[in-house]
Coordinates of C-alpha atoms in Angstrom, one line a residue:
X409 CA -100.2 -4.4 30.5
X410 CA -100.9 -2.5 27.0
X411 CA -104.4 -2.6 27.4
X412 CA -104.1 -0.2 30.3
X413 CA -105.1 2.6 28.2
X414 CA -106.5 4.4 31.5
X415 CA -103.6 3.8 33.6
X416 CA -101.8 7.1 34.8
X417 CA -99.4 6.0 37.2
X418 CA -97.1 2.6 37.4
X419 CA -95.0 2.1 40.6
X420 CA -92.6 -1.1 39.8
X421 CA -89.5 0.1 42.4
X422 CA -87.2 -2.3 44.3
X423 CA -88.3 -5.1 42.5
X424 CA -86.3 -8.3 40.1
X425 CA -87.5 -6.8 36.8
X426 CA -85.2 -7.4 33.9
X427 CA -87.1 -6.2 31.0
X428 CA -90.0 -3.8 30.6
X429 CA -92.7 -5.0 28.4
X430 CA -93.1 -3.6 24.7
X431 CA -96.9 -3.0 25.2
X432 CA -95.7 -0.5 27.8
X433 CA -96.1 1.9 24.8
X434 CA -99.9 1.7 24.8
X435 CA -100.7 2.9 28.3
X436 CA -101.2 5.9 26.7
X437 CA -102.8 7.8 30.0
X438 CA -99.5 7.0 31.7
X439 CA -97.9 10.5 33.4
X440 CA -95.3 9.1 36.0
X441 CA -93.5 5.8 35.7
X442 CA -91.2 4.5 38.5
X443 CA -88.4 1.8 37.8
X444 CA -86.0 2.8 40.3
X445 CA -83.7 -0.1 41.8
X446 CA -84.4 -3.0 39.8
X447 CA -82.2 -5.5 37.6
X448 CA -82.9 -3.4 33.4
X449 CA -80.3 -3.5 31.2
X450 CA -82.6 -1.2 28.4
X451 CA -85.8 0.6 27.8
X452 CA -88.0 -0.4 25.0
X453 CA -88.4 1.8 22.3
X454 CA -92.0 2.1 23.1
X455 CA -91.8 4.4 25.5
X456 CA -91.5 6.5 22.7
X457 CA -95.0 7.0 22.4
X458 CA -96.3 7.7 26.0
X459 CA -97.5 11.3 25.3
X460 CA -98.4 12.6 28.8
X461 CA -95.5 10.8 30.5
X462 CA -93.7 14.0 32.6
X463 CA -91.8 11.7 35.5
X464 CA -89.7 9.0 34.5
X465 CA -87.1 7.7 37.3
X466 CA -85.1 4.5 36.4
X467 CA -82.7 5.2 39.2
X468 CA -80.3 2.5 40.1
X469 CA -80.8 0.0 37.4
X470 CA -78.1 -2.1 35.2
X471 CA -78.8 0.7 31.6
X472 CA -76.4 0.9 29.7
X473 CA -78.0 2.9 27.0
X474 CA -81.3 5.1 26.0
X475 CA -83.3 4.3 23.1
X476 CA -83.0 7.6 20.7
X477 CA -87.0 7.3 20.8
X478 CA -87.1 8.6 24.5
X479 CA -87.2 12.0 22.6
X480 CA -91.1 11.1 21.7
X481 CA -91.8 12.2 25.5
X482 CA -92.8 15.2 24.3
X483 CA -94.3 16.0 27.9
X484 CA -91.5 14.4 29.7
X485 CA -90.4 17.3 32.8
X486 CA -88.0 15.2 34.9
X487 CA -86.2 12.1 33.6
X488 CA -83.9 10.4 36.2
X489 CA -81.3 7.5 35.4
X490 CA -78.6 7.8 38.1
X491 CA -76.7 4.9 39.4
X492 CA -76.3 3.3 35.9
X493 CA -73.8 2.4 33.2
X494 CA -74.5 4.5 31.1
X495 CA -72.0 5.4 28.7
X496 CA -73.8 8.3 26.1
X497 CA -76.7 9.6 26.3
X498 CA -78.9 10.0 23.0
X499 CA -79.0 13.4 21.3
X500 CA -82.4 12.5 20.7
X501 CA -83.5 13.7 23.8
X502 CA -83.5 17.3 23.0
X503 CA -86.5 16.7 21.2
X504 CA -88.7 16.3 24.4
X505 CA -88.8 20.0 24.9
X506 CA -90.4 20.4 28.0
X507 CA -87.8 18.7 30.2
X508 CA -86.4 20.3 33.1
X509 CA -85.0 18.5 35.2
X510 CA -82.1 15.5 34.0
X511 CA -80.4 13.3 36.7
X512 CA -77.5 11.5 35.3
X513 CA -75.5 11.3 38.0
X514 CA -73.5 7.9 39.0
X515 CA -72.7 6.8 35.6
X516 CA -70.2 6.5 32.9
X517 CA -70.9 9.0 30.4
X518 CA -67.8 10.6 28.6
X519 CA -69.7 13.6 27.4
X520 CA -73.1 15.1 27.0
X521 CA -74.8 15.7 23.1
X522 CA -74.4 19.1 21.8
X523 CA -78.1 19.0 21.4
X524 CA -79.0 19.8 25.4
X525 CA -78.2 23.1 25.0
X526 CA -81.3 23.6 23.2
X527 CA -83.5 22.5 26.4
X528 CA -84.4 24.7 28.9
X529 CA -82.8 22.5 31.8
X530 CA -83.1 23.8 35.3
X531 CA -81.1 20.9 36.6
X532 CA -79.0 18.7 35.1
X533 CA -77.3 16.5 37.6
X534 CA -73.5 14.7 37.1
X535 CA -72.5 14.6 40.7
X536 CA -73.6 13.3 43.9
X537 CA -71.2 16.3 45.5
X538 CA -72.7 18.5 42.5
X539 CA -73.1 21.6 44.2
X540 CA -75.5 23.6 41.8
X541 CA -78.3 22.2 39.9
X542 CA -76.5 23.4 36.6
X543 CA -73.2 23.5 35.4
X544 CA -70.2 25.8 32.9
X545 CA -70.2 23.5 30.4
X546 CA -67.8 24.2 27.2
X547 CA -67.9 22.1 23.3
X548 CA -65.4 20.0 22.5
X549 CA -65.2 17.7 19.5
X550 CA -65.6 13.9 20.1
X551 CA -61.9 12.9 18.8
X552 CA -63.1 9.5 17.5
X553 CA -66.5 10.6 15.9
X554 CA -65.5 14.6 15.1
X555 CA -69.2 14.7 16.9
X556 CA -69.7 18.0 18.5
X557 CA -70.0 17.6 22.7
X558 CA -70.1 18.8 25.5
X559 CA -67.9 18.6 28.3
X560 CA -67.1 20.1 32.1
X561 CA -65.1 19.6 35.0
X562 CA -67.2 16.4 36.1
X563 CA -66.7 14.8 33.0
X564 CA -65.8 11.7 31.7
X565 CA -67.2 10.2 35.1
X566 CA -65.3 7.2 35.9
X567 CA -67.0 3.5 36.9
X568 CA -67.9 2.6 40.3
X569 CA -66.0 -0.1 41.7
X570 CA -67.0 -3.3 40.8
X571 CA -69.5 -5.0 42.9
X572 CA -69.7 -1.3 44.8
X573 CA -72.9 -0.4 44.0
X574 CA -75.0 -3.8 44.8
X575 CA -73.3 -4.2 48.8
X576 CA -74.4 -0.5 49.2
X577 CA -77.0 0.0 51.3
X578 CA -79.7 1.7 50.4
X579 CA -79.8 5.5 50.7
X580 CA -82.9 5.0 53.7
X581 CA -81.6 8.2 55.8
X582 CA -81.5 10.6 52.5
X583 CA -84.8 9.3 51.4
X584 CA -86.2 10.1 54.7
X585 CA -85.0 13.8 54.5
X586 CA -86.9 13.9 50.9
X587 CA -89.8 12.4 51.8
X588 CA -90.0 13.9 55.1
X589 CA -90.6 10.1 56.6
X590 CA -92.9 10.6 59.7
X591 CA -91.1 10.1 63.6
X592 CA -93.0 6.3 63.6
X593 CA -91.1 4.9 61.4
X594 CA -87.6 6.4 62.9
X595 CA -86.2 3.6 65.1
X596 CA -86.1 4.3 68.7
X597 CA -83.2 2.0 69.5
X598 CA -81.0 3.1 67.2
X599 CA -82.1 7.1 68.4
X600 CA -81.1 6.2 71.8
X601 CA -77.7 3.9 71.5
X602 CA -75.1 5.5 73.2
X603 CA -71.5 5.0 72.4
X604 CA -68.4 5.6 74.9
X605 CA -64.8 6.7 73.9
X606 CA -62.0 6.3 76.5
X607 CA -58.2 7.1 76.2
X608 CA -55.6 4.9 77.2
X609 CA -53.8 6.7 80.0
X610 CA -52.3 5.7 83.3
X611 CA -54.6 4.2 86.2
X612 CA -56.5 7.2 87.4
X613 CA -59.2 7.1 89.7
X614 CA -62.6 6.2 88.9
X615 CA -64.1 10.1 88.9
X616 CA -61.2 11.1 86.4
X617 CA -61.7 8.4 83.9
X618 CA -65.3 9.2 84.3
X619 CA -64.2 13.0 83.3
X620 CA -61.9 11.8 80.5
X621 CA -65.1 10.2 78.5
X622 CA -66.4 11.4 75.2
X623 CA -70.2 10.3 74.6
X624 CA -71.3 9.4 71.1
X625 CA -75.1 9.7 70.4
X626 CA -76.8 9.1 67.5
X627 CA -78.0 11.9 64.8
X628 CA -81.4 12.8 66.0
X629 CA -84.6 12.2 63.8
X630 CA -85.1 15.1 61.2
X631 CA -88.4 15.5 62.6
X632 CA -86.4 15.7 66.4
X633 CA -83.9 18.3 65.1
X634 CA -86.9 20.6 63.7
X635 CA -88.6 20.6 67.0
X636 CA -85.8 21.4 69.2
X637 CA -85.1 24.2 66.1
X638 CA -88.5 25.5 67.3
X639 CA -87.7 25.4 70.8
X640 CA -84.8 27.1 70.5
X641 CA -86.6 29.8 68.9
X642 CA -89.3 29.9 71.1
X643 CA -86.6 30.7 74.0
X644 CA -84.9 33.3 72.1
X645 CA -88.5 35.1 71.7
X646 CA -89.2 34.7 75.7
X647 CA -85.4 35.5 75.9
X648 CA -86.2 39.3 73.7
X649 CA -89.4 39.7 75.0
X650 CA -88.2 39.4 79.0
X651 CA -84.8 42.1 77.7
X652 CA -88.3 44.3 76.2
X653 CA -90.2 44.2 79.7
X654 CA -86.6 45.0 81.5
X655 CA -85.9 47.6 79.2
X656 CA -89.3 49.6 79.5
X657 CA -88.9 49.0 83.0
X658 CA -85.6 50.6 83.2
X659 CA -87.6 53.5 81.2
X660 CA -90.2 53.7 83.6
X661 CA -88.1 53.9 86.9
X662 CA -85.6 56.2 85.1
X663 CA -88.7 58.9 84.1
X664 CA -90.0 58.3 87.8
X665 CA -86.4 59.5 88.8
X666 CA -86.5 62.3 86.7
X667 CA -89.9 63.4 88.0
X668 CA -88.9 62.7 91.5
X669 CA -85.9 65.0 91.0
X670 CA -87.8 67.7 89.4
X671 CA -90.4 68.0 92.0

């Protein structure tokens, strides 16, 4: 795959890979490389040397550390490794200085390197309940190492439990939100199941019980929701507009009055 030399973008997702080729290096056109949810345990340190690279995503993976070369990305803007076990991440990354965005999130890591505050992050993610895209973070010296660190309320994270992460299902509904999945793909069935909830009470007639029902439906389609959004809004609008025409009305007929009277 090295001789690639022309090759800009390298989509490998939901895939069995285990390893990444050294020669990755030499695809030195590449600008976006996607390795999200597949089976790597590391990244070679080629990928060092890809220049232009500005998106790399190796979301859900089995990492369990960087290479300390990731920092050659000079050009790298948004580097995402969450769902991993990782346990550190090199401080060698502060040396890609154009990176803005670094998603983290869903590992193991104890601390951060000192050396991030030296990047202009707009986003650094720990959390999947993370709130804000950055963080109060405060040093703190690595007892074992005497390293300087940094450290917040979200850290250490703690380990998933074991086998959690492979029986989850994959996040299909989130994704959809993201990549604003079109209404065809959005299944029908599920959109239309309808769920009942009855209490247990004493024998009532047939219209009460039919009273005492809650109805579960499912969460309409994103696509769905924005619609009736715009509906709504179109209503309120006719719903102003009509209270505009009644108002001037009311004008009207009250200056008529008033002429009336004064004649």
């Amino acid at each position: 795959i090295g001789k690639l030399r022309r090759l800009s973008i390298l989509k490998v997702d939901q895939n069995k890979l285990i390893q990444l080729a050294d020669s990755i290096g030499d695809c030195e056109s590449l600008t976006e490389l996607v390795l999200t949810e597949n089976q790597l345990q590391s990244l070679p340190k080629s990928i060092g040397k890809l220049k232009k690279l500005n998106n790399l995503n190796a979301d859900r993976n089995k990492l369990t550390s960087l290479p300390k070369e990731i920092g050659g990305c000079c050009n790298l803007n948004v580097f995402s490794v969450r769902d991993n076990r990782l346990s550190r991440i090199p401080s060698e990354i502060s040396q890609a200085t154009e990176l803005h965005v670094l998603d983290v999130a869903g590992n193991r890591l104890t601390y951060l390197p000192l050396s991030l505050t030296t990047l202009k992050l707009k986003a650094l993610w720990l959390s999947d309940n993370q709130s804000q895209p950055l963080l109060t973070f405060q040093t703190d010296t690595d007892p074992e190492t005497g390293e300087k660190i940094l450290t917040c309320v979200l850290l250490p994270q703690m380990p998933s439990e074991p086998g959690c992460q492979e029986n989850l299902p994959r996040c299909g509904a989130l994704e959809s939100l993201v990549n604003e999945m079109s209404d065809e793909a959005w299944n029908e069935r599920a959109v239309n199941r309808v769920s009942a909830i009855r209490f247990l009470e004493d024998e009532k007639d047939e219209e009460d019980n039919e009273m005492r029902t809650l109805l579960r439906r499912a969460t309409p389609h994103p696509g769905e929701l924005k619609n009736m959004k715009k509906t709504v809004e179109n209503l309120r609008n006719d719903l102003n507009a009509a209270k505009g025409l009644d108002s001037n009305k009311n004008e009207v007929n009250n200056a008529i009055d008033r002429v009336t009277t004064s004649v």
